[in-house]
Short mmCIF file of C-alpha atoms (C1' of nucleotides) in Angstrom, two decimals:
data_model
loop_
_atom_site.label_atom_id
_atom_site.label_comp_id
_atom_site.label_asym_id
_atom_site.label_seq_id
_atom_site.Cartn_x
_atom_site.Cartn_y
_atom_site.Cartn_z
CA MET S 16 20.83 -3.28 -10.09
CA PRO S 17 18.41 -2.18 -12.76
CA GLU S 18 17.96 1.58 -13.16
CA LEU S 19 16.80 3.83 -15.81
CA PRO S 20 18.71 2.24 -18.70
CA GLU S 21 18.78 -1.11 -17.79
CA VAL S 22 15.20 -1.14 -17.71
CA GLU S 23 14.91 1.27 -20.82
CA VAL S 24 17.23 -1.79 -22.38
CA VAL S 25 14.98 -4.30 -21.47
CA ARG S 26 12.17 -2.42 -22.21
CA ALA S 27 14.10 -1.62 -26.17
CA GLY S 28 14.47 -6.05 -26.23
CA LEU S 29 10.65 -6.38 -25.10
CA GLU S 30 9.01 -4.39 -27.74
CA PRO S 31 9.18 -5.54 -30.85
CA ALA S 32 9.06 -9.21 -29.68
CA VAL S 33 5.82 -8.35 -27.57
CA THR S 34 3.50 -5.74 -29.66
CA GLY S 35 0.91 -6.69 -30.61
CA ALA S 36 1.46 -10.03 -29.40
CA LEU S 37 -1.59 -12.38 -28.37
CA ILE S 38 -0.92 -14.03 -24.60
CA THR S 39 -1.77 -17.74 -25.40
CA SER S 40 -1.42 -18.74 -21.74
CA VAL S 41 0.16 -17.59 -18.30
CA ASP S 42 1.78 -19.77 -15.58
CA VAL S 43 2.06 -18.32 -11.97
CA ARG S 44 5.11 -20.72 -10.77
CA ASP S 45 6.14 -18.48 -7.69
CA ALA S 46 3.32 -16.05 -6.10
CA ARG S 47 5.40 -13.60 -4.83
CA ALA S 48 5.72 -12.56 -7.81
CA LEU S 49 2.65 -11.08 -7.87
CA THR S 50 2.77 -8.89 -4.38
CA ARG S 51 1.40 -5.71 -6.35
CA HIS S 52 -1.40 -7.48 -7.78
CA SER S 53 -4.40 -7.49 -5.99
CA GLY S 54 -6.05 -10.60 -7.06
CA THR S 55 -5.06 -14.44 -6.97
CA PRO S 56 -2.77 -15.33 -9.22
CA GLU S 57 -5.68 -17.62 -10.64
CA HIS S 58 -6.79 -14.10 -11.35
CA PHE S 59 -3.82 -13.27 -12.86
CA GLU S 60 -3.45 -16.13 -15.28
CA THR S 61 -6.96 -16.39 -16.34
CA GLU S 62 -7.42 -12.38 -16.94
CA LEU S 63 -4.30 -12.38 -19.37
CA THR S 64 -5.05 -15.19 -21.31
CA GLY S 65 -6.48 -14.08 -24.25
CA ARG S 66 -5.52 -10.43 -24.15
CA ARG S 67 -3.56 -8.80 -26.31
CA ILE S 68 -0.74 -6.50 -25.86
CA VAL S 69 -0.55 -3.12 -27.73
CA ALA S 70 3.22 -1.51 -26.72
CA ALA S 71 6.14 -1.62 -24.12
CA VAL S 72 6.39 1.92 -22.06
CA ARG S 73 8.64 2.67 -19.61
CA ARG S 74 9.13 5.64 -16.88
CA GLY S 75 12.03 5.48 -14.43
CA LYS S 76 12.57 1.95 -13.41
CA PHE S 77 8.59 0.78 -14.21
CA LEU S 78 8.13 -0.78 -17.37
CA TRP S 79 4.30 -2.19 -18.49
CA MET S 80 2.50 -3.38 -21.36
CA PRO S 81 -0.88 -2.02 -22.29
CA LEU S 82 -3.33 -4.57 -22.96
CA ALA S 83 -6.40 -4.01 -25.57
CA ALA S 84 -9.54 -3.54 -24.36
CA ASP S 85 -10.72 -5.50 -27.34
CA ALA S 86 -8.19 -7.97 -28.44
CA ALA S 87 -9.21 -6.78 -32.14
CA ASP S 88 -8.81 -3.39 -31.83
CA PRO S 89 -5.46 -2.22 -30.34
CA SER S 90 -5.86 1.48 -30.14
CA THR S 91 -7.68 1.30 -26.86
CA PRO S 92 -5.65 -0.24 -23.83
CA ASP S 93 -7.53 -0.29 -20.87
CA GLU S 94 -5.29 -1.97 -18.51
CA ALA S 95 -1.44 -3.06 -18.33
CA ILE S 96 0.55 -5.55 -17.24
CA VAL S 97 2.86 -3.37 -14.70
CA THR S 98 6.52 -4.59 -14.45
CA HIS S 99 8.96 -3.62 -11.64
CA LEU S 100 12.19 -5.75 -11.72
CA GLY S 101 13.69 -4.42 -8.26
CA MET S 102 16.75 -5.74 -7.56
CA SER S 103 17.68 -8.77 -9.56
CA GLY S 104 14.18 -8.87 -11.60
CA GLN S 105 14.93 -10.10 -15.23
CA MET S 106 12.75 -9.90 -18.56
CA LEU S 107 13.68 -12.90 -20.94
CA LEU S 108 13.00 -14.05 -24.43
CA ARG S 109 13.10 -17.23 -24.77
CA VAL S 110 11.55 -20.09 -27.45
CA PRO S 111 8.43 -21.93 -26.12
CA GLY S 112 9.52 -25.11 -24.24
CA ALA S 113 12.63 -23.68 -23.32
CA PRO S 114 13.80 -24.90 -19.60
CA PRO S 115 13.21 -23.18 -17.06
CA GLU S 116 14.76 -20.52 -15.84
CA ARG S 117 17.19 -20.44 -12.63
CA HIS S 118 14.43 -18.26 -10.18
CA GLU S 119 11.74 -18.14 -12.66
CA ARG S 120 8.20 -17.22 -11.13
CA ILE S 121 6.35 -16.62 -14.28
CA ARG S 122 6.09 -17.41 -17.74
CA LEU S 123 3.85 -15.92 -20.62
CA GLU S 124 3.17 -17.83 -23.90
CA VAL S 125 2.44 -15.02 -26.30
CA GLU S 126 1.84 -15.75 -30.22
CA HIS S 127 3.12 -12.60 -31.84
CA PRO S 128 1.75 -12.38 -35.47
CA GLU S 129 4.85 -11.91 -37.45
CA HIS S 130 7.37 -13.96 -35.38
CA GLY S 131 5.27 -16.59 -33.86
CA PRO S 132 5.25 -18.49 -30.23
CA LEU S 133 7.31 -17.10 -28.12
CA SER S 134 8.05 -16.93 -24.20
CA VAL S 135 8.37 -14.31 -21.68
CA VAL S 136 9.55 -15.29 -19.06
CA PHE S 137 9.96 -13.29 -15.75
CA ALA S 138 12.82 -14.39 -13.12
CA ASP S 139 13.86 -12.80 -10.16
CA GLN S 140 16.67 -14.08 -7.31
CA ARG S 141 15.80 -11.62 -4.65
CA THR S 142 12.02 -11.53 -5.24
CA PHE S 143 12.06 -7.71 -4.78
CA GLY S 144 10.34 -7.66 -8.37
CA SER S 145 6.82 -8.12 -9.15
CA LEU S 146 4.49 -8.06 -12.27
CA ALA S 147 0.37 -7.11 -11.68
CA ILE S 148 -2.34 -5.98 -13.95
CA ASP S 149 -3.72 -2.54 -13.38
CA ALA S 150 -5.88 -0.15 -14.82
CA LEU S 151 -4.49 2.77 -17.39
CA LEU S 152 -5.61 5.96 -16.35
CA ALA S 153 -4.94 9.50 -17.95
CA THR S 154 -1.65 11.46 -17.40
CA PRO S 155 -2.36 15.00 -16.19
CA ASP S 156 -0.50 16.88 -18.50
CA ARG S 157 -1.88 15.26 -21.48
CA ALA S 158 1.73 13.56 -22.61
CA ALA S 159 2.70 10.61 -23.28
CA GLY S 160 2.70 8.06 -20.08
CA GLY S 161 6.44 6.89 -20.79
CA ARG S 162 8.78 5.69 -23.27
CA GLY S 163 7.33 3.60 -26.14
CA SER S 164 3.77 4.78 -26.20
CA ALA S 165 2.05 8.16 -27.37
CA LEU S 166 -0.63 7.47 -25.03
CA PRO S 167 -1.12 9.77 -22.63
CA VAL S 168 -2.16 6.92 -20.08
CA VAL S 169 -0.33 5.38 -16.68
CA PRO S 170 -0.98 2.80 -14.72
CA THR S 171 -2.48 3.74 -11.54
CA GLN S 172 0.27 2.05 -9.62
CA VAL S 173 2.94 4.31 -11.55
CA ALA S 174 1.16 7.63 -11.16
CA HIS S 175 2.46 8.81 -8.25
CA ILE S 176 5.97 8.46 -9.45
CA GLY S 177 7.60 11.77 -11.03
CA ARG S 178 8.82 11.77 -14.92
CA ASP S 179 12.20 10.40 -15.56
CA PRO S 180 14.95 13.10 -16.62
CA LEU S 181 15.22 11.85 -20.19
CA ASP S 182 11.42 11.86 -20.72
CA PRO S 183 10.70 14.81 -23.24
CA ALA S 184 8.16 15.72 -20.87
CA PHE S 185 10.23 16.20 -17.51
CA ASP S 186 9.87 19.37 -16.13
CA ALA S 187 13.05 21.02 -14.64
CA ALA S 188 11.83 23.74 -13.41
CA ALA S 189 8.91 21.52 -10.89
CA PHE S 190 12.68 19.98 -10.36
CA ARG S 191 14.42 22.95 -9.14
CA ARG S 192 11.35 23.79 -7.31
CA ARG S 193 11.26 20.89 -5.23
CA LEU S 194 14.70 20.72 -4.38
CA ALA S 195 14.13 24.41 -2.99
CA ARG S 196 11.61 23.75 -0.76
CA THR S 197 13.13 20.57 0.59
CA SER S 198 15.92 20.42 3.60
CA SER S 199 16.99 16.45 2.94
CA GLY S 200 20.46 15.91 1.12
CA ILE S 201 20.54 16.10 -2.72
CA LYS S 202 20.74 12.44 -2.94
CA ARG S 203 18.13 11.08 -0.64
CA VAL S 204 15.99 13.31 -3.24
CA LEU S 205 17.63 12.25 -6.24
CA LEU S 206 16.40 8.37 -4.84
CA ASP S 207 13.06 9.92 -4.42
CA GLN S 208 11.03 8.54 -7.28
CA THR S 209 8.33 11.02 -6.76
CA ALA S 210 11.03 14.08 -7.54
CA ALA S 211 12.43 12.81 -10.62
CA SER S 212 12.52 8.52 -11.73
CA GLY S 213 14.92 6.43 -12.63
CA ILE S 214 17.94 7.53 -10.31
CA GLY S 215 19.18 4.43 -8.18
CA ASN S 216 21.89 4.65 -6.17
CA ILE S 217 24.43 3.71 -8.72
CA TYR S 218 24.03 6.75 -10.87
CA ALA S 219 23.03 8.87 -8.16
CA ASP S 220 26.76 8.89 -7.27
CA GLU S 221 27.61 8.91 -10.63
CA SER S 222 25.82 12.04 -11.19
CA LEU S 223 26.90 14.10 -7.86
CA TRP S 224 30.25 12.86 -8.31
CA ALA S 225 30.54 14.64 -12.21
CA ALA S 226 28.26 17.59 -10.32
CA ARG S 227 31.04 17.71 -8.12
CA ILE S 228 28.52 17.72 -5.61
CA HIS S 229 28.13 15.99 -2.04
CA PRO S 230 25.47 14.00 -1.69
CA GLU S 231 24.99 15.08 1.68
CA THR S 232 24.32 18.84 0.50
CA ALA S 233 20.91 20.47 1.71
CA ALA S 234 18.94 20.45 -1.70
CA SER S 235 17.55 23.51 -0.67
CA THR S 236 21.07 25.19 -0.40
CA LEU S 237 22.09 24.43 -4.08
CA PRO S 238 22.50 27.62 -6.51
CA THR S 239 20.38 27.65 -9.89
CA ARG S 240 23.49 26.91 -11.65
CA ALA S 241 24.62 24.01 -9.56
CA VAL S 242 20.75 22.12 -9.85
CA ASN S 243 21.08 22.90 -13.31
CA ARG S 244 24.50 21.27 -13.74
CA LEU S 245 23.08 18.16 -11.65
CA LEU S 246 20.44 18.27 -14.12
CA ALA S 247 22.72 17.84 -17.11
CA GLU S 248 25.19 15.40 -15.45
CA VAL S 249 22.00 13.45 -14.52
CA GLN S 250 20.87 13.09 -18.30
CA ALA S 251 24.31 12.77 -19.37
CA VAL S 252 25.35 9.65 -16.80
CA LEU S 253 22.06 8.11 -18.01
CA GLU S 254 22.19 8.46 -21.84
CA LYS S 255 25.78 6.95 -21.50
CA ALA S 256 25.06 4.25 -19.90
CA LEU S 257 21.92 3.44 -21.88
CA ALA S 258 24.54 4.01 -25.02
CA GLU S 259 27.01 0.86 -23.23
CA GLY S 260 23.31 -1.50 -22.69
CA GLY S 261 23.68 -0.78 -18.40
CA THR S 262 25.24 -1.62 -15.72
CA SER S 263 26.13 -5.44 -14.92
CA PHE S 264 28.06 -6.23 -12.01
CA ASP S 265 27.18 -9.88 -11.89
CA ALA S 266 24.26 -12.16 -13.66
CA GLN S 267 21.99 -9.66 -11.45
CA TYR S 268 20.98 -7.68 -14.69
CA VAL S 269 20.78 -9.02 -18.36
CA ASN S 270 19.00 -7.72 -21.14
CA VAL S 271 15.92 -10.33 -22.92
CA ASN S 272 18.36 -12.32 -24.19
CA GLY S 273 20.61 -12.42 -20.91
CA GLN S 274 23.51 -10.17 -22.06
CA ALA S 275 25.13 -8.00 -19.57
CA GLY S 276 25.82 -4.31 -20.29
CA TYR S 277 29.38 -2.26 -19.92
CA PHE S 278 28.68 0.47 -17.95
CA ALA S 279 30.43 -0.99 -14.64
CA HIS S 280 33.91 -0.48 -17.04
CA SER S 281 33.02 3.38 -17.13
CA LEU S 282 32.08 4.36 -13.20
CA ASN S 283 33.99 6.94 -11.41
CA ALA S 284 32.53 6.54 -8.07
CA TYR S 285 30.25 3.89 -7.08
CA GLY S 286 32.21 0.69 -6.14
CA ARG S 287 35.45 2.43 -6.34
CA THR S 288 36.12 2.45 -2.79
CA GLY S 289 39.62 3.69 -2.41
CA GLN S 290 40.74 3.25 -5.88
CA PRO S 291 42.14 7.01 -6.88
CA CYS S 292 39.28 9.59 -7.84
CA PRO S 293 39.55 9.66 -11.84
CA ARG S 294 40.10 13.51 -11.24
CA CYS S 295 42.15 14.14 -8.55
CA GLY S 296 43.49 11.12 -7.72
CA ARG S 297 42.12 11.00 -4.21
CA PRO S 298 41.14 7.70 -2.89
CA ILE S 299 37.09 7.20 -3.24
CA VAL S 300 35.42 6.75 -0.14
CA ARG S 301 32.26 4.83 0.78
CA VAL S 302 29.94 5.49 3.62
CA SER S 303 26.49 4.06 4.86
CA PHE S 304 23.60 6.16 3.92
CA MET S 305 20.09 4.92 4.09
CA ASN S 306 20.83 1.31 4.49
CA ARG S 307 23.51 1.26 1.59
CA SER S 308 26.61 3.25 0.68
CA SER S 309 27.44 6.05 -0.58
CA HIS S 310 30.80 6.67 -2.80
CA PHE S 311 32.21 10.33 -3.29
CA CYS S 312 35.51 11.78 -3.94
CA PRO S 313 35.92 13.52 -0.41
CA ARG S 314 38.09 16.55 -2.58
CA CYS S 315 35.90 17.19 -5.47
CA GLN S 316 33.04 16.72 -3.51
CA ARG S 317 32.71 18.72 -0.54
CA VAL S 318 30.24 19.84 1.59
CA ARG S 319 29.02 23.08 1.33
"C1'" DG I 11 2.75 16.82 6.27
"C1'" DG I 12 7.90 16.40 5.70
"C1'" DA I 13 11.98 13.41 7.16
"C1'" DA I 14 13.66 9.65 8.53
"C1'" DT I 15 14.23 4.74 9.44
"C1'" DA I 16 13.21 -0.22 9.11
"C1'" DA I 17 11.40 -4.12 6.72
"C1'" DC I 18 11.31 -7.31 3.19
"C1'" DC I 19 14.53 -10.85 -0.10
"C1'" DT I 20 18.57 -14.45 -1.90
"C1'" DG I 21 22.70 -15.72 -3.04
"C1'" DG I 22 27.89 -14.53 -3.19
"C1'" DA I 23 31.80 -13.13 -0.23
"C1'" DT I 24 34.41 -13.41 3.90
"C1'" DG I 25 36.04 -14.76 8.63
"C1'" DC I 26 35.98 -18.23 11.98
"C1'" DT V 3 35.43 -28.41 4.68
"C1'" DG V 4 31.25 -26.07 7.06
"C1'" DC V 5 28.49 -22.72 9.43
"C1'" DA V 6 27.41 -18.02 10.43
"C1'" DT V 7 27.58 -13.17 9.22
"C1'" DC V 8 27.44 -9.12 6.16
"C1'" DC V 9 26.24 -6.94 2.00
"C1'" DA V 10 24.12 -5.39 -1.97
"C1'" DG V 11 19.40 -1.62 -2.43
"C1'" DG V 12 14.24 -0.46 -4.02
"C1'" DT V 13 9.92 0.65 -2.71
"C1'" DT V 14 6.86 0.86 1.17
"C1'" DA V 15 4.91 0.85 5.73
"C1'" DT V 16 5.78 2.81 10.17
"C1'" DT V 17 7.55 5.58 13.13
"C1'" DC V 18 9.27 10.41 14.57
#
DNA sequence: GGAATAACCTGGATGC
DNA sequence: TGCATCCAGGTTATTC
């Protein structure tokens, strides 16, 4: 499932292909891919045609492509195409005229000043992902909105999302304060994108395993040392997954060229129910949690 | 206002 | 072989 590393791989793949590109046409093939867009599919198509993309930016699991207010001046974006991949969304780069992808929802035809014409395809099996045109707002801390652009702006739909742990402007002290005042289990807080973004079920399980913390430990009971260890493990897990191209279990996550990542081979807890813990040998257990699953080692990760 | 839960959705896996 | 059911999970609206 696309979490921070997977979305970052997609962003990095899109960046050289779309930065500076002019959108020449838009084809919305399935309106369900516009659930975050306030207008009609026709509005989406006509509003984007003729606009110039100035960057590919990411915060957490959100990806956006800022659009120049004036096609001749890329320094002043006022809106962006906001993308969330949901559970199965893909952003693919194809040559113009390429046959439709399975589950293709939206196709943008762009003209890049150096690379020429290109198709940017949004495909999504489970239709939890979506695209939208959204206004850009100034960031409250005046830091860059996300990775991929130095501009201190963020789409309105992303403004409520906290910075991710790999963001240079991530406020670790604020994250510690957030944990200190909530009685919820630590995994629930990790999945709350307003506390810290980019962490989903896979990397929450992996980070908690690495930090030896039980997922249901009340966040407020964690000592500062444990929170610092957890943050360090979150960052390490995300960095390692990013270096390995993300986690792919099936065809649900691929990069812009349709290739899978390798981090699934490095998982220690997630999806390893019944297999020995790599640290102590005790079988990894799976429990139901928030309509999904938690995987942990009952010996290494004990409830405090 | 904080916390917990349900709903949305599709296709592969599993069981009968 | 075919059908029914379960399961995966990110976000958000709703409920408590």
